[in-house]
Amino acid sequence: MKIGITCYPSVGGSGVIATELGIQMARRGHEVHFISSSVPFRLEHNYDNIYTHRTEVNDYSVFKYPPYDITLSSKISEIIDRYELDVIHMHYAIPHAVCGILARQMSKKKDVGIVTTLHGTDITVLGHDMSLVSAIKFGIDNSDITTSVSSSLTEETYELIQPESEIETVYNFVDESRFNTGKRDEIKQKLKEKLNIPKNSKVLMHTSNFRKIKNADDIVRTFYETSKEIDCHLVFVGDGPDMYSIRSLVSSLGIEDRVHFAGQQSDVSSYYKLSDAFLLLSAKESFGLAMLEAMYCGAVPVGSTAGGISEVIKHKETGYVVEVGDYKQAAAYLIELLNDDTLYEEMQDKMLKDVKERFNMDSIVTEYENLYTRLLAGADNDGTKSI
């Protein structure tokens, strides 16, 4: 099968899933073509059966803004024809699904299938902008198959966008060869020495793009309350627009010596292994991919009720879920958990078994592969799809 994939290449859940999916499809013998503005950041090596095609956006004086959408559509159309793609997988309804639909119209190969995956921002943020609802609905309804990464996101899409097409939930997954508990104790010890964290101190962690929606201030407050009862440190990995206010809050609370800002890290899995608990207290979150990665590495999660987080965490079985903004309850759960080694080990064990069962990489990649195959099998002679 020949598969085209378009995603945002920068750090973020949608780009991670799109790239990992492409890598796994290539490993299964399919030919994969990434079409984006730059090489996706998770494509760290050369892979057999994977090709990348960069969209060059020229700044013509006739346009007030560079015509990214039109240029991308033209590039996708070119790749469809040149490599005779069978399926194109668009990650995000706008602009990518719309670009894919336009590309198919421009292409000579009218029977190329279009799969669109909704990742959250295209619905939870853009879906509230009424000027964009029609475009999002167009992207969904004119794709052959649309998926979303959580049931919560599926329901929100029906509520906000009211598409006529069916949306299928296919959960995110992680590369289990990269995210696991291997050498956890050894890595934990080395990173504690590097960050000057005492050997017996507990470690809480959060990583994100530090936008306001991530509620990183609630994570600081959760840590502050927890640290009154537990010898612990907090590690932030990543960077973003909210970082200045977070540093100011840390300073105002007088906890600079126990909060560590590690910045962007290429080997984030080591920081997950350092962590006893991972915090994700977002106001909105379609799934929580970083949290799932951390869980695979052994960190027990405390998450908010936002979006798909509570679909990943089984409350009081594999972690804890609190109402958005309730940092005091988050701290209470952490104090209970980190004060009881037996409870921690039992919950961690249940968590590892659960994520490996429900978010198994091979099973979820097979779900996507079956969707592609279904499209090929349903192609009519006149180029339409019968799904």
Coordinates of C-alpha atoms in Angstrom, one line a residue:
M1 CA 0.0 0.0 0.0
K2 CA 1.2 3.6 -0.7
I3 CA 0.3 6.0 2.0
G4 CA 0.6 9.8 2.2
I5 CA 0.7 11.5 5.6
T6 CA 0.3 15.2 6.3
C7 CA 0.8 16.6 9.8
Y8 CA 2.4 19.5 11.7
P9 CA 6.1 18.5 12.0
S10 CA 6.8 20.3 15.3
V11 CA 6.6 19.0 18.8
G12 CA 3.0 18.0 19.7
G13 CA 0.8 15.0 20.1
S14 CA -0.6 15.1 16.5
G15 CA 2.8 15.1 14.9
V16 CA 4.1 12.4 17.2
I17 CA 1.2 10.0 16.4
A18 CA 1.3 10.8 12.7
T19 CA 5.0 10.1 12.6
E20 CA 5.0 7.0 14.7
L21 CA 2.1 5.6 12.7
G22 CA 4.0 6.2 9.5
I23 CA 7.1 4.5 10.9
Q24 CA 5.1 1.4 12.0
M25 CA 3.4 1.2 8.6
A26 CA 6.7 1.3 6.9
R27 CA 8.0 -1.5 9.1
R28 CA 5.0 -3.5 7.9
G29 CA 6.1 -3.1 4.3
H30 CA 4.0 -0.2 3.2
E31 CA 5.4 2.8 1.3
V32 CA 5.0 6.0 3.3
H33 CA 5.3 9.6 2.1
F34 CA 5.3 12.5 4.6
I35 CA 4.1 15.7 3.0
S36 CA 4.7 18.7 5.3
S37 CA 6.5 22.0 5.7
S38 CA 9.6 20.3 7.2
V39 CA 10.7 16.8 8.3
P40 CA 8.6 15.6 11.3
F41 CA 10.8 15.8 14.5
R42 CA 10.3 12.2 15.4
L43 CA 11.8 11.1 12.1
E44 CA 15.3 11.0 13.7
H45 CA 16.8 8.4 11.4
N46 CA 16.5 7.2 7.8
Y47 CA 13.9 4.5 7.5
D48 CA 13.2 2.0 4.7
N49 CA 10.0 2.8 2.8
I50 CA 9.7 6.3 4.2
Y51 CA 10.0 9.4 2.0
T52 CA 9.6 13.0 3.0
H53 CA 8.4 15.8 0.7
R54 CA 8.7 19.4 1.9
T55 CA 6.2 22.1 1.1
E56 CA 8.1 25.3 0.1
V57 CA 5.9 28.3 0.8
N58 CA 7.0 31.4 -1.2
D59 CA 6.2 34.8 0.0
Y60 CA 4.7 36.5 -3.1
S61 CA 4.2 40.2 -2.9
V62 CA 0.6 39.8 -4.3
F63 CA -0.4 37.9 -1.2
K64 CA -0.7 39.6 2.2
Y65 CA 0.1 36.2 3.8
P66 CA 2.0 33.2 2.3
P67 CA -0.5 30.8 0.6
Y68 CA 0.4 27.7 2.7
D69 CA -3.0 25.9 2.1
I70 CA -2.9 26.2 -1.6
T71 CA 0.8 25.3 -1.8
L72 CA 0.3 22.3 0.4
S73 CA -2.7 21.1 -1.6
S74 CA -0.7 21.4 -4.8
K75 CA 2.2 19.5 -3.3
I76 CA -0.1 16.7 -2.0
S77 CA -1.7 16.4 -5.5
E78 CA 1.7 16.2 -7.1
I79 CA 2.8 13.4 -4.7
I80 CA -0.5 11.5 -5.2
D81 CA 0.1 11.5 -9.0
R82 CA 3.9 10.9 -9.0
Y83 CA 3.8 8.0 -6.6
E84 CA 0.3 6.7 -7.3
L85 CA -0.8 6.9 -3.6
D86 CA -3.6 4.7 -2.5
V87 CA -4.5 6.6 0.7
I88 CA -3.7 10.0 2.2
H89 CA -4.0 10.5 6.0
M90 CA -4.6 14.0 7.1
H91 CA -4.0 14.9 10.7
Y92 CA -6.3 17.8 11.7
A93 CA -9.5 18.8 10.0
I94 CA -8.2 22.3 9.0
P95 CA -6.2 23.0 7.2
H96 CA -5.0 19.5 6.4
A97 CA -8.2 17.6 5.6
V98 CA -9.4 20.5 3.4
C99 CA -6.1 20.5 1.7
G100 CA -6.3 16.8 1.1
I101 CA -9.8 17.1 -0.4
L102 CA -8.6 19.9 -2.7
A103 CA -5.6 17.9 -3.6
R104 CA -7.7 14.9 -4.7
Q105 CA -9.8 17.2 -6.9
M106 CA -6.6 18.5 -8.5
S107 CA -5.1 15.1 -8.9
K108 CA -5.5 12.8 -11.9
K109 CA -6.0 9.9 -9.4
K110 CA -9.5 10.6 -8.2
D111 CA -9.8 7.3 -6.3
V112 CA -7.2 8.1 -3.7
G113 CA -8.8 7.6 -0.2
I114 CA -8.8 10.3 2.4
V115 CA -8.6 9.5 6.1
T116 CA -8.7 12.4 8.6
T117 CA -7.8 12.2 12.2
L118 CA -9.0 14.8 14.7
H119 CA -6.5 15.5 17.5
G120 CA -8.3 18.1 19.6
T121 CA -7.1 21.6 18.8
D122 CA -9.0 21.6 15.5
I123 CA -12.2 21.0 17.5
T124 CA -11.8 22.1 21.1
V125 CA -10.3 25.5 20.2
L126 CA -11.1 26.2 16.5
G127 CA -14.5 24.6 16.8
H128 CA -15.6 27.4 19.0
D129 CA -14.9 29.9 16.2
M130 CA -18.1 30.0 14.3
S131 CA -16.2 31.4 11.2
L132 CA -14.4 28.1 11.0
V133 CA -17.2 25.6 11.8
S134 CA -18.2 25.2 8.1
A135 CA -14.7 24.5 7.0
I136 CA -14.2 21.9 9.7
K137 CA -17.5 20.3 8.9
F138 CA -16.5 20.3 5.2
G139 CA -13.2 18.6 6.0
I140 CA -14.9 15.9 8.0
D141 CA -17.9 15.2 5.7
N142 CA -15.7 15.1 2.6
S143 CA -13.2 12.7 4.0
D144 CA -13.8 9.0 3.4
I145 CA -13.1 8.1 7.0
T146 CA -12.8 10.3 10.0
T147 CA -11.3 9.2 13.3
S148 CA -10.7 11.0 16.6
V149 CA -8.3 10.1 19.4
S150 CA -10.8 9.8 22.2
S151 CA -14.6 9.2 22.7
S152 CA -14.7 12.6 24.5
L153 CA -13.4 14.3 21.4
T154 CA -15.8 12.4 19.2
E155 CA -18.8 13.6 21.3
E156 CA -17.5 17.2 21.4
T157 CA -17.1 17.2 17.6
Y158 CA -20.7 16.0 17.1
E159 CA -21.9 18.7 19.6
L160 CA -19.9 21.6 18.1
I161 CA -19.6 20.8 14.4
Q162 CA -22.6 18.6 13.8
P163 CA -21.1 16.6 11.0
E164 CA -23.2 14.2 8.9
S165 CA -20.4 11.6 8.7
E166 CA -19.6 8.9 11.2
I167 CA -16.5 9.5 13.4
E168 CA -14.7 6.5 14.7
T169 CA -12.6 6.6 17.9
V170 CA -9.1 5.2 17.5
Y171 CA -6.9 5.8 20.6
N172 CA -3.4 7.1 20.6
F173 CA -0.5 4.7 21.2
V174 CA 3.2 5.0 22.0
D175 CA 6.3 3.3 20.7
E176 CA 6.9 0.6 23.4
S177 CA 10.5 0.2 22.4
R178 CA 11.1 3.8 23.3
F179 CA 8.8 4.2 26.3
N180 CA 9.1 1.5 28.9
T181 CA 10.4 0.8 32.4
G182 CA 13.8 -0.6 31.2
K183 CA 16.7 0.6 33.4
R184 CA 14.2 2.8 35.3
D185 CA 16.1 2.7 38.7
E186 CA 19.5 3.3 37.0
I187 CA 18.2 6.3 35.0
K188 CA 16.4 7.7 38.0
Q189 CA 19.6 7.7 40.0
K190 CA 21.7 9.4 37.3
L191 CA 19.2 12.1 36.7
K192 CA 18.7 12.8 40.4
E193 CA 22.5 13.3 40.6
K194 CA 22.4 15.6 37.5
L195 CA 19.6 17.7 38.9
N196 CA 20.8 17.6 42.5
I197 CA 17.7 15.9 43.8
P198 CA 18.3 13.9 47.0
K199 CA 18.2 10.1 46.5
N200 CA 15.2 9.5 48.6
S201 CA 13.1 12.4 47.4
K202 CA 10.0 11.8 45.3
V203 CA 9.8 13.4 41.9
L204 CA 6.7 14.9 40.2
M205 CA 6.8 15.8 36.6
H206 CA 5.0 17.7 33.8
T207 CA 5.9 18.2 30.2
S208 CA 4.0 20.2 27.6
N209 CA 4.1 23.3 25.3
F210 CA 3.2 25.4 28.4
R211 CA 0.2 27.1 26.9
K212 CA -2.4 28.6 29.3
I213 CA -4.7 25.7 28.6
K214 CA -2.3 23.3 30.3
N215 CA -2.9 24.9 33.7
A216 CA 0.8 24.6 34.7
D217 CA 0.1 27.0 37.6
D218 CA -2.2 24.4 39.1
I219 CA 0.7 21.9 38.9
V220 CA 2.9 24.3 40.8
R221 CA 0.3 24.7 43.5
T222 CA -0.3 21.0 43.6
F223 CA 3.4 20.4 44.2
Y224 CA 3.5 23.2 46.8
E225 CA 0.7 21.6 48.8
T226 CA 2.2 18.1 48.4
S227 CA 5.6 19.2 49.5
K228 CA 4.2 20.2 52.9
E229 CA 3.8 16.5 53.7
I230 CA 6.1 14.7 51.3
D231 CA 9.9 15.2 50.6
C232 CA 9.6 15.8 46.8
H233 CA 10.8 17.8 43.8
L234 CA 9.0 19.0 40.7
V235 CA 10.5 18.7 37.2
F236 CA 9.2 20.7 34.2
V237 CA 10.3 19.5 30.7
G238 CA 9.5 21.7 27.7
D239 CA 8.9 25.4 27.1
G240 CA 6.2 27.7 26.0
P241 CA 4.4 31.1 26.4
D242 CA 3.3 30.4 30.0
M243 CA 6.8 29.7 31.3
Y244 CA 7.5 33.2 32.6
S245 CA 4.4 33.3 34.8
I246 CA 5.2 29.8 36.1
R247 CA 8.7 30.8 37.1
S248 CA 7.2 33.9 38.8
L249 CA 4.8 31.7 40.7
V250 CA 7.6 29.4 41.8
S251 CA 9.6 32.3 43.0
S252 CA 6.7 33.9 44.9
L253 CA 6.1 30.5 46.7
G254 CA 9.7 30.3 47.7
I255 CA 10.2 26.8 46.2
E256 CA 12.9 27.6 43.5
D257 CA 15.3 25.0 45.1
R258 CA 12.8 22.2 44.5
V259 CA 11.5 23.0 41.1
H260 CA 13.6 22.2 38.1
F261 CA 13.2 23.6 34.6
A262 CA 14.8 21.1 32.2
G263 CA 13.8 22.9 29.0
Q264 CA 13.2 21.0 25.7
Q265 CA 14.6 17.4 25.9
S266 CA 15.1 15.0 23.0
D267 CA 15.2 12.1 25.4
V268 CA 12.0 12.8 27.4
S269 CA 11.6 9.1 28.2
S270 CA 14.5 9.3 30.7
Y271 CA 12.6 12.1 32.6
Y272 CA 9.5 10.0 32.7
K273 CA 11.6 7.2 34.3
L274 CA 12.9 9.7 36.8
S275 CA 9.3 10.5 37.9
D276 CA 7.2 8.9 40.5
A277 CA 4.1 10.7 39.4
F278 CA 3.1 12.6 36.3
L279 CA 0.7 15.6 36.5
L280 CA -1.7 16.7 33.7
L281 CA -4.2 19.2 35.0
S282 CA -5.3 20.8 31.8
A283 CA -8.4 22.8 31.2
K284 CA -8.8 21.0 27.8
E285 CA -7.1 17.9 26.7
S286 CA -8.3 15.6 23.9
F287 CA -6.2 12.6 25.0
G288 CA -3.0 13.3 26.9
L289 CA -0.3 11.5 24.9
A290 CA 2.6 12.7 27.1
M291 CA 0.7 11.2 30.1
L292 CA 0.4 7.9 28.4
E293 CA 4.1 7.9 27.5
A294 CA 4.9 8.6 31.2
M295 CA 2.6 5.8 32.3
Y296 CA 4.5 3.4 30.1
C297 CA 7.7 4.5 31.8
G298 CA 6.2 3.8 35.3
A299 CA 5.1 7.2 36.4
V300 CA 1.6 7.1 38.1
P301 CA -0.6 9.9 36.7
V302 CA -2.8 12.5 38.4
G303 CA -5.0 14.1 35.7
S304 CA -8.0 16.5 35.4
T305 CA -11.4 15.6 34.1
A306 CA -10.7 17.5 30.9
G307 CA -11.5 15.6 27.7
G308 CA -10.0 12.2 27.2
I309 CA -7.8 12.2 30.3
S310 CA -10.3 10.2 32.3
E311 CA -10.5 7.6 29.4
V312 CA -6.8 6.9 29.9
I313 CA -6.7 6.9 33.7
K314 CA -9.0 4.5 35.6
H315 CA -9.6 6.5 38.8
K316 CA -8.1 5.0 41.9
E317 CA -7.0 2.0 39.9
T318 CA -4.3 3.2 37.6
G319 CA -4.0 6.8 38.8
Y320 CA -6.2 9.7 40.0
V321 CA -8.6 12.1 38.3
V322 CA -9.7 15.4 39.8
E323 CA -11.9 18.2 38.7
V324 CA -10.3 20.9 36.6
G325 CA -8.7 23.5 39.0
D326 CA -8.9 21.3 42.1
Y327 CA -5.2 21.3 42.9
K328 CA -5.8 20.6 46.6
Q329 CA -7.5 17.3 45.9
A330 CA -4.7 16.5 43.5
A331 CA -2.2 17.1 46.3
A332 CA -4.3 15.0 48.7
Y333 CA -4.2 12.0 46.3
L334 CA -0.4 12.4 45.9
I335 CA 0.2 12.6 49.6
E336 CA -1.9 9.4 50.0
L337 CA 0.0 7.6 47.2
L338 CA 3.5 8.7 48.0
N339 CA 3.2 8.0 51.7
D340 CA 2.2 4.3 51.0
D341 CA 4.8 2.2 49.2
T342 CA 2.5 -0.8 49.0
L343 CA -0.3 1.3 47.5
Y344 CA 2.1 2.9 45.0
E345 CA 3.5 -0.5 43.8
E346 CA 0.0 -2.0 43.5
M347 CA -1.3 1.0 41.5
Q348 CA 1.8 1.1 39.3
D349 CA 1.5 -2.6 38.5
K350 CA -2.2 -2.2 37.6
M351 CA -1.4 0.8 35.5
L352 CA 1.4 -0.9 33.5
K353 CA -0.8 -3.9 32.7
D354 CA -3.8 -1.7 31.7
V355 CA -2.0 0.6 29.3
K356 CA -0.3 -2.3 27.6
E357 CA -3.6 -4.0 27.1
R358 CA -5.8 -1.0 26.1
F359 CA -3.2 1.1 24.2
N360 CA -1.2 -1.6 22.6
M361 CA 0.8 -0.3 19.7
D362 CA 0.4 -3.2 17.3
S363 CA -3.3 -3.4 17.9
I364 CA -3.9 0.3 17.3
V365 CA -1.6 0.4 14.2
T366 CA -3.6 -2.6 12.9
E367 CA -6.8 -0.6 13.4
Y368 CA -5.5 2.1 11.1
E369 CA -4.1 -0.4 8.6
N370 CA -7.6 -2.0 8.5
L371 CA -9.2 1.4 7.8
Y372 CA -6.8 1.9 4.9
T373 CA -7.5 -1.5 3.6
R374 CA -11.3 -0.9 3.9
L375 CA -10.9 2.2 1.7
L376 CA -9.1 0.2 -1.0
A377 CA -11.7 -2.5 -0.9
G378 CA -14.5 -0.1 -1.1
A379 CA -13.2 1.9 -4.1
D380 CA -15.7 1.8 -7.0
N381 CA -14.7 2.0 -10.7
D382 CA -16.0 5.5 -10.9
G383 CA -13.6 6.7 -8.2
T384 CA -16.2 7.1 -5.4
K385 CA -16.0 5.3 -2.1
S386 CA -18.5 3.0 -0.7
I387 CA -17.8 2.7 3.0

